[in-house]
Coordinates of N, CA and C in Angstrom, one line a residue:
D1 N 0.8 -1.2 0.0 CA 0.0 0.0 0.0 C 0.9 1.3 0.0
E2 N 2.0 1.2 0.6 CA 2.9 2.4 0.7 C 3.8 2.5 -0.6
I3 N 4.2 1.3 -1.1 CA 5.1 1.3 -2.2 C 4.5 1.8 -3.5
V4 N 3.3 1.4 -3.8 CA 2.6 1.7 -5.1 C 2.6 3.2 -5.4
P5 N 2.1 4.0 -4.5 CA 2.1 5.5 -4.8 C 3.5 6.1 -4.9
K6 N 4.4 5.5 -4.1 CA 5.8 6.1 -4.2 C 6.4 5.7 -5.6
V7 N 6.2 4.6 -6.1 CA 6.7 4.2 -7.4 C 6.0 5.0 -8.5
I8 N 4.7 5.2 -8.4 CA 4.0 6.0 -9.4 C 4.5 7.4 -9.4
Q9 N 4.7 8.0 -8.2 CA 5.1 9.4 -8.1 C 6.6 9.6 -8.4
G10 N 7.3 8.5 -8.5 CA 8.8 8.6 -8.8 C 9.7 8.7 -7.6
D11 N 9.1 8.5 -6.4 CA 9.9 8.6 -5.2 C 10.8 7.3 -5.1
I12 N 10.3 6.2 -5.7 CA 11.1 4.9 -5.7 C 11.3 4.5 -7.1
D13 N 12.5 4.1 -7.4 CA 12.9 3.8 -8.8 C 12.8 2.3 -9.1
I14 N 13.1 1.5 -8.0 CA 13.1 0.0 -8.2 C 12.4 -0.6 -6.9
A15 N 11.6 -1.6 -7.2 CA 10.9 -2.2 -6.1 C 10.6 -3.7 -6.3
L16 N 10.7 -4.4 -5.2 CA 10.3 -5.8 -5.2 C 8.8 -5.9 -4.8
V17 N 8.0 -6.4 -5.7 CA 6.5 -6.4 -5.5 C 5.9 -7.7 -5.9
P18 N 4.7 -8.0 -5.4 CA 3.9 -9.2 -5.9 C 3.6 -9.0 -7.3
A19 N 3.5 -10.1 -8.1 CA 3.3 -10.0 -9.5 C 2.1 -9.2 -9.9
N20 N 1.0 -9.4 -9.1 CA -0.2 -8.6 -9.5 C -0.1 -7.1 -9.3
V21 N 0.8 -6.7 -8.3 CA 1.0 -5.3 -8.1 C 1.8 -4.7 -9.3
A22 N 2.7 -5.5 -9.9 CA 3.4 -5.1 -11.1 C 2.5 -4.7 -12.2
S23 N 1.5 -5.5 -12.4 CA 0.5 -5.2 -13.5 C -0.2 -3.9 -13.2
V24 N -0.6 -3.7 -11.9 CA -1.2 -2.4 -11.6 C -0.3 -1.3 -11.8
L25 N 1.0 -1.4 -11.4 CA 1.9 -0.3 -11.7 C 2.1 0.0 -13.2
Y26 N 2.2 -1.1 -13.9 CA 2.4 -0.9 -15.4 C 1.2 -0.2 -16.0
N27 N 0.0 -0.6 -15.6 CA -1.2 0.0 -16.2 C -1.4 1.5 -15.7
K28 N -1.2 1.7 -14.4 CA -1.4 3.1 -13.8 C -0.3 4.1 -14.4
T29 N 0.8 3.6 -14.8 CA 1.9 4.5 -15.3 C 2.0 4.4 -16.8
E30 N 1.0 3.7 -17.5 CA 1.0 3.5 -18.9 C 2.3 3.0 -19.4
G31 N 2.9 2.0 -18.7 CA 4.1 1.3 -19.2 C 5.4 2.0 -18.7
A32 N 5.3 3.0 -17.9 CA 6.5 3.7 -17.4 C 7.2 2.8 -16.3
V33 N 6.5 1.9 -15.7 CA 7.1 0.9 -14.8 C 7.0 -0.5 -15.4
Q34 N 8.1 -1.2 -15.4 CA 8.1 -2.5 -16.1 C 8.8 -3.5 -15.2
V35 N 8.4 -4.8 -15.4 CA 9.1 -5.9 -14.7 C 10.4 -6.1 -15.4
I36 N 11.5 -6.3 -14.6 CA 12.8 -6.6 -15.1 C 13.3 -7.9 -14.6
D37 N 12.7 -8.5 -13.6 CA 13.2 -9.7 -13.1 C 12.1 -10.4 -12.3
I38 N 12.1 -11.8 -12.4 CA 11.2 -12.6 -11.6 C 12.1 -13.1 -10.4
N39 N 11.6 -12.8 -9.2 CA 12.5 -13.2 -8.1 C 11.8 -14.2 -7.1
T40 N 10.6 -14.5 -7.3 CA 9.9 -15.5 -6.5 C 8.9 -16.3 -7.3
L41 N 9.1 -17.6 -7.2 CA 8.2 -18.5 -7.8 C 7.4 -19.2 -6.7
G42 N 6.3 -19.9 -7.1 CA 5.4 -20.6 -6.2 C 5.8 -20.8 -4.8
V43 N 5.2 -20.0 -3.9 CA 5.4 -20.1 -2.5 C 4.1 -20.3 -1.7
L44 N 3.1 -20.7 -2.4 CA 1.8 -21.0 -1.8 C 1.5 -22.4 -1.7
Y45 N 0.9 -22.8 -0.5 CA 0.6 -24.2 -0.2 C -0.7 -24.3 0.5
I46 N -1.4 -25.4 0.2 CA -2.6 -25.8 1.0 C -2.1 -26.7 2.1
V47 N -2.3 -26.3 3.3 CA -1.9 -27.1 4.4 C -3.2 -27.6 5.1
E48 N -3.1 -28.8 5.7 CA -4.3 -29.4 6.3 C -3.9 -30.1 7.6
N49 N -4.7 -30.0 8.6 CA -4.5 -30.7 9.8 C -5.5 -31.9 9.7
G50 N -5.0 -32.9 9.0 CA -5.9 -34.1 8.7 C -5.3 -34.8 7.4
E51 N -6.1 -35.7 6.9 CA -5.7 -36.5 5.7 C -6.7 -36.5 4.6
T52 N -7.6 -35.6 4.6 CA -8.7 -35.6 3.6 C -8.4 -35.0 2.2
V53 N -7.4 -34.1 2.2 CA -7.1 -33.4 1.0 C -5.8 -34.0 0.3
N54 N -6.1 -34.6 -0.8 CA -4.9 -35.2 -1.6 C -5.0 -34.7 -3.0
S55 N -6.0 -34.0 -3.4 CA -6.1 -33.4 -4.7 C -7.0 -32.2 -4.6
V56 N -6.9 -31.4 -5.7 CA -7.8 -30.1 -5.7 C -9.2 -30.5 -5.5
G57 N -9.7 -31.6 -6.1 CA -11.1 -32.0 -6.0 C -11.5 -32.3 -4.6
D58 N -10.6 -32.7 -3.8 CA -10.9 -33.0 -2.4 C -11.3 -31.8 -1.6
L59 N -11.0 -30.6 -2.2 CA -11.4 -29.3 -1.5 C -12.9 -29.0 -1.5
K60 N -13.6 -29.7 -2.4 CA -15.1 -29.5 -2.5 C -15.7 -29.7 -1.1
G61 N -16.6 -28.8 -0.7 CA -17.3 -28.9 0.5 C -16.5 -28.4 1.7
Q62 N -15.2 -28.0 1.5 CA -14.3 -27.6 2.6 C -14.3 -26.1 2.8
T63 N -13.9 -25.6 3.9 CA -13.6 -24.2 4.2 C -12.1 -24.1 4.1
I64 N -11.6 -23.1 3.4 CA -10.2 -22.8 3.2 C -10.0 -21.4 3.8
V65 N -9.1 -21.2 4.8 CA -8.8 -19.9 5.2 C -7.5 -19.5 4.5
T66 N -7.4 -18.2 4.2 CA -6.2 -17.7 3.5 C -6.2 -16.2 3.6
T67 N -5.0 -15.6 3.3 CA -4.9 -14.2 3.2 C -4.9 -13.8 1.7
G68 N -4.8 -12.6 1.4 CA -4.6 -12.2 0.0 C -5.8 -12.0 -0.8
K69 N -6.9 -11.5 -0.2 CA -8.1 -11.2 -1.1 C -7.7 -10.0 -2.0
G70 N -8.1 -10.2 -3.3 CA -7.7 -9.2 -4.2 C -6.3 -9.2 -4.6
A71 N -5.6 -10.2 -4.3 CA -4.1 -10.3 -4.6 C -3.8 -11.7 -5.1
T72 N -2.5 -11.9 -5.3 CA -2.1 -13.2 -5.9 C -2.7 -14.4 -5.3
P73 N -2.7 -14.5 -4.0 CA -3.3 -15.8 -3.4 C -4.7 -16.0 -3.9
E74 N -5.6 -15.0 -3.9 CA -7.0 -15.2 -4.3 C -7.0 -15.6 -5.8
Y75 N -6.2 -14.9 -6.7 CA -6.2 -15.3 -8.1 C -5.8 -16.7 -8.3
V76 N -4.7 -17.1 -7.6 CA -4.2 -18.5 -7.8 C -5.2 -19.5 -7.3
L77 N -5.8 -19.3 -6.1 CA -6.7 -20.3 -5.6 C -7.9 -20.4 -6.5
R78 N -8.5 -19.3 -6.9 CA -9.7 -19.3 -7.7 C -9.4 -20.0 -9.1
Y79 N -8.3 -19.7 -9.7 CA -8.0 -20.2 -11.0 C -7.7 -21.8 -10.9
V80 N -7.0 -22.2 -9.9 CA -6.7 -23.6 -9.7 C -8.0 -24.4 -9.4
L81 N -8.8 -23.8 -8.6 CA -10.1 -24.5 -8.3 C -10.9 -24.6 -9.5
T82 N -11.1 -23.5 -10.2 CA -11.9 -23.5 -11.4 C -11.4 -24.5 -12.5
E83 N -10.2 -24.5 -12.7 CA -9.6 -25.3 -13.7 C -9.7 -26.8 -13.4
N84 N -9.9 -27.1 -12.1 CA -10.1 -28.5 -11.6 C -11.5 -28.8 -11.4
G85 N -12.4 -28.0 -11.9 CA -13.9 -28.3 -11.8 C -14.5 -28.0 -10.5
V86 N -13.8 -27.2 -9.7 CA -14.4 -26.8 -8.4 C -14.8 -25.3 -8.4
D87 N -16.0 -25.1 -8.3 CA -16.5 -23.7 -8.3 C -16.1 -23.0 -7.0
P88 N -15.3 -21.9 -7.1 CA -14.8 -21.2 -5.9 C -15.9 -20.5 -5.2
D89 N -17.0 -20.2 -5.9 CA -18.1 -19.5 -5.3 C -19.2 -20.4 -4.6
S90 N -19.3 -21.7 -5.0 CA -20.3 -22.5 -4.5 C -19.9 -23.8 -4.0
D91 N -18.7 -24.3 -4.4 CA -18.3 -25.7 -4.0 C -17.4 -25.6 -2.8
V92 N -16.8 -24.5 -2.5 CA -16.0 -24.3 -1.3 C -16.3 -23.0 -0.6
T93 N -15.9 -22.9 0.7 CA -16.0 -21.7 1.4 C -14.6 -21.1 1.5
I94 N -14.4 -20.0 1.0 CA -13.0 -19.3 1.1 C -13.2 -18.2 2.1
E95 N -12.5 -18.3 3.2 CA -12.5 -17.3 4.2 C -11.2 -16.5 4.2
Y96 N -11.3 -15.2 3.7 CA -10.1 -14.4 3.6 C -10.0 -13.6 5.0
C97 N -8.8 -13.8 5.5 CA -8.5 -13.1 6.8 C -7.0 -12.9 7.0
S98 N -6.6 -11.8 7.6 CA -5.2 -11.6 7.9 C -4.6 -12.5 8.9
E99 N -5.5 -13.2 9.7 CA -5.0 -14.1 10.7 C -5.1 -15.6 10.3
A100 N -5.0 -15.9 9.1 CA -5.1 -17.3 8.6 C -4.2 -18.3 9.4
L101 N -3.0 -17.9 9.6 CA -2.0 -18.7 10.3 C -2.5 -18.9 11.8
S102 N -2.9 -17.8 12.4 CA -3.4 -17.9 13.8 C -4.6 -18.8 13.9
K103 N -5.5 -18.8 12.9 CA -6.7 -19.7 13.0 C -6.2 -21.1 12.9
V104 N -5.2 -21.4 12.1 CA -4.7 -22.8 12.0 C -4.1 -23.2 13.4
Q105 N -3.2 -22.3 13.9 CA -2.5 -22.6 15.2 C -3.5 -22.8 16.3
A106 N -4.6 -22.0 16.3 CA -5.6 -22.1 17.4 C -6.6 -23.3 17.2
G107 N -6.5 -24.0 16.0 CA -7.4 -25.1 15.8 C -8.8 -24.6 15.3
E108 N -8.9 -23.4 14.9 CA -10.1 -22.8 14.4 C -10.3 -23.1 12.9
A109 N -9.3 -23.6 12.2 CA -9.3 -23.9 10.8 C -8.5 -25.2 10.6
T110 N -8.9 -26.1 9.8 CA -8.1 -27.3 9.5 C -7.5 -27.2 8.1
I111 N -8.0 -26.3 7.2 CA -7.4 -26.2 5.9 C -7.1 -24.7 5.6
A112 N -5.9 -24.5 5.2 CA -5.5 -23.1 4.9 C -4.6 -23.0 3.7
M113 N -4.6 -21.9 3.0 CA -3.6 -21.7 2.0 C -2.7 -20.6 2.5
L114 N -1.4 -21.0 2.7 CA -0.4 -20.1 3.3 C 0.8 -20.0 2.4
P115 N 1.5 -18.9 2.5 CA 2.8 -18.8 1.8 C 3.9 -19.2 2.7
Q116 N 5.0 -19.5 2.1 CA 6.3 -19.7 2.9 C 6.7 -18.3 3.3
P117 N 7.3 -18.1 4.5 CA 7.8 -19.1 5.4 C 6.7 -19.5 6.5
F118 N 5.5 -19.0 6.3 CA 4.4 -19.3 7.3 C 4.1 -20.8 7.3
V119 N 4.3 -21.5 6.2 CA 4.0 -22.9 6.2 C 4.9 -23.6 7.1
T120 N 6.2 -23.4 7.0 CA 7.2 -24.0 7.8 C 7.0 -23.7 9.3
S121 N 6.7 -22.4 9.6 CA 6.4 -22.0 10.9 C 5.2 -22.8 11.5
A122 N 4.1 -22.8 10.7 CA 2.9 -23.5 11.2 C 3.1 -24.9 11.4
M123 N 3.9 -25.6 10.5 CA 4.1 -27.0 10.7 C 4.9 -27.4 11.9
S124 N 5.8 -26.4 12.3 CA 6.6 -26.7 13.5 C 5.8 -26.4 14.8
Q125 N 4.6 -25.7 14.7 CA 3.8 -25.4 15.8 C 2.5 -26.1 16.0
V126 N 2.1 -26.7 14.9 CA 0.8 -27.4 14.9 C 1.0 -28.9 14.6
E127 N 0.8 -29.7 15.6 CA 1.0 -31.2 15.5 C 0.0 -31.7 14.5
G128 N 0.5 -32.5 13.5 CA -0.4 -33.1 12.5 C -0.6 -32.3 11.3
L129 N -0.1 -31.0 11.2 CA -0.3 -30.2 10.1 C 0.6 -30.7 9.0
R130 N 0.1 -30.8 7.7 CA 0.9 -31.2 6.6 C 0.6 -30.4 5.4
V131 N 1.6 -30.4 4.5 CA 1.3 -29.8 3.2 C 0.5 -30.8 2.4
A132 N -0.7 -30.4 2.0 CA -1.6 -31.2 1.2 C -1.4 -31.0 -0.2
L133 N -1.2 -29.7 -0.6 CA -1.1 -29.4 -2.1 C 0.0 -28.3 -2.2
D134 N 0.8 -28.5 -3.2 CA 1.8 -27.4 -3.6 C 1.1 -26.7 -4.7
M135 N 0.7 -25.4 -4.4 CA 0.0 -24.7 -5.4 C 0.8 -24.4 -6.7
N136 N 2.1 -24.4 -6.6 CA 3.0 -24.2 -7.8 C 2.8 -25.4 -8.7
E137 N 2.8 -26.6 -8.1 CA 2.6 -27.8 -8.9 C 1.2 -27.8 -9.5
E138 N 0.2 -27.4 -8.7 CA -1.2 -27.4 -9.2 C -1.3 -26.3 -10.3
W139 N -0.7 -25.2 -10.2 CA -0.7 -24.1 -11.2 C -0.1 -24.7 -12.5
Q140 N 1.1 -25.3 -12.4 CA 1.7 -25.8 -13.6 C 0.9 -26.8 -14.3
K141 N 0.1 -27.6 -13.6 CA -0.8 -28.6 -14.2 C -1.8 -28.0 -15.1
V142 N -2.4 -26.9 -14.6 CA -3.5 -26.2 -15.3 C -3.1 -25.1 -16.2
A143 N -2.0 -24.4 -15.9 CA -1.6 -23.2 -16.7 C -0.4 -23.5 -17.6
G144 N 0.3 -24.6 -17.3 CA 1.5 -24.9 -18.1 C 2.7 -24.1 -17.9
S145 N 2.7 -23.3 -16.8 CA 3.9 -22.5 -16.5 C 4.1 -22.4 -15.1
K146 N 5.3 -21.9 -14.7 CA 5.5 -21.8 -13.2 C 4.7 -20.6 -12.7
L147 N 4.4 -20.7 -11.4 CA 3.6 -19.7 -10.8 C 4.6 -18.5 -10.3
V148 N 4.5 -17.4 -11.0 CA 5.3 -16.2 -10.6 C 4.5 -15.5 -9.5
T149 N 5.2 -15.3 -8.4 CA 4.5 -14.6 -7.3 C 5.2 -13.3 -6.9
G150 N 6.5 -13.1 -7.2 CA 7.2 -11.9 -6.9 C 8.1 -11.4 -8.0
V151 N 8.1 -10.1 -8.3 CA 9.0 -9.6 -9.4 C 9.7 -8.3 -8.9
L152 N 10.7 -7.9 -9.7 CA 11.4 -6.7 -9.5 C 10.9 -5.7 -10.6
V153 N 10.4 -4.5 -10.2 CA 10.0 -3.5 -11.2 C 10.9 -2.3 -11.2
V154 N 10.9 -1.6 -12.3 CA 11.8 -0.4 -12.4 C 11.1 0.6 -13.2
R155 N 11.3 1.9 -12.8 CA 10.8 3.0 -13.6 C 11.8 3.2 -14.8
K156 N 11.2 3.2 -16.0 CA 12.0 3.3 -17.2 C 12.8 4.6 -17.2
D157 N 12.2 5.7 -16.7 CA 12.9 7.0 -16.8 C 14.1 7.0 -15.8
A158 N 14.1 6.2 -14.8 CA 15.2 6.2 -13.9 C 16.4 5.4 -14.5
V159 N 16.1 4.4 -15.3 CA 17.1 3.6 -16.0 C 17.7 4.5 -17.0
E160 N 16.9 5.2 -17.8 CA 17.4 6.1 -18.9 C 18.2 7.2 -18.3
A161 N 17.8 7.8 -17.1 CA 18.5 8.9 -16.5 C 19.9 8.5 -16.0
D162 N 20.1 7.3 -15.6 CA 21.4 6.9 -15.0 C 21.6 5.4 -15.3
A163 N 21.9 5.0 -16.5 CA 22.1 3.6 -16.9 C 23.2 2.9 -16.1
D164 N 24.3 3.7 -15.9 CA 25.4 3.1 -15.1 C 25.0 2.7 -13.7
R165 N 24.2 3.5 -13.1 CA 23.7 3.2 -11.7 C 22.8 2.0 -11.7
F166 N 22.0 1.9 -12.7 CA 21.1 0.8 -12.9 C 21.8 -0.5 -13.1
T167 N 22.8 -0.4 -14.0 CA 23.7 -1.6 -14.3 C 24.4 -2.1 -13.0
A168 N 24.9 -1.1 -12.2 CA 25.6 -1.5 -11.0 C 24.6 -2.1 -10.0
F169 N 23.4 -1.6 -9.9 CA 22.4 -2.2 -9.1 C 22.1 -3.6 -9.5
M170 N 21.9 -3.8 -10.8 CA 21.6 -5.2 -11.3 C 22.7 -6.1 -11.1
D171 N 24.0 -5.7 -11.2 CA 25.1 -6.5 -10.9 C 25.1 -7.0 -9.5
A172 N 24.9 -6.0 -8.6 CA 24.8 -6.3 -7.1 C 23.6 -7.2 -6.8
Y173 N 22.5 -7.0 -7.4 CA 21.3 -7.7 -7.2 C 21.5 -9.2 -7.6
Q174 N 22.1 -9.4 -8.7 CA 22.4 -10.7 -9.2 C 23.2 -11.5 -8.2

């Protein structure tokens, strides 16, 4: 929420952002902000405290808690469900909340979609919690590509104004 206006206004030249935010920046700046690197691939997982979910189809009739309404997690979950014949609006209950991890830890939810490193943290704190589905694998099955979740964006005018500085940054970044 703080980064987007600063990039648009030119206060920030380079930023690491979720992939969906990059598209917003590109469109709001009419192409003045562009993706220059993919830095994060599939970090989303369906975790379950139980043994009922072994495929996307097994999510029918279940409640899934997750963060990210209006962001990459929502888009990924809805797409993967739909492409597997599960209607995200009627076949499952998706509960978006900022405290998805806490709900799993408190036993208030048995199925959640979480990103790393929260998956590892939750599994070390909740006995019986397991990774039921790797959403990157599920995405690859239906989309035929890796799931891009994080990217590096740059303001084109900043690169043009000081190409040497940009090159030095990219060398250090690499």
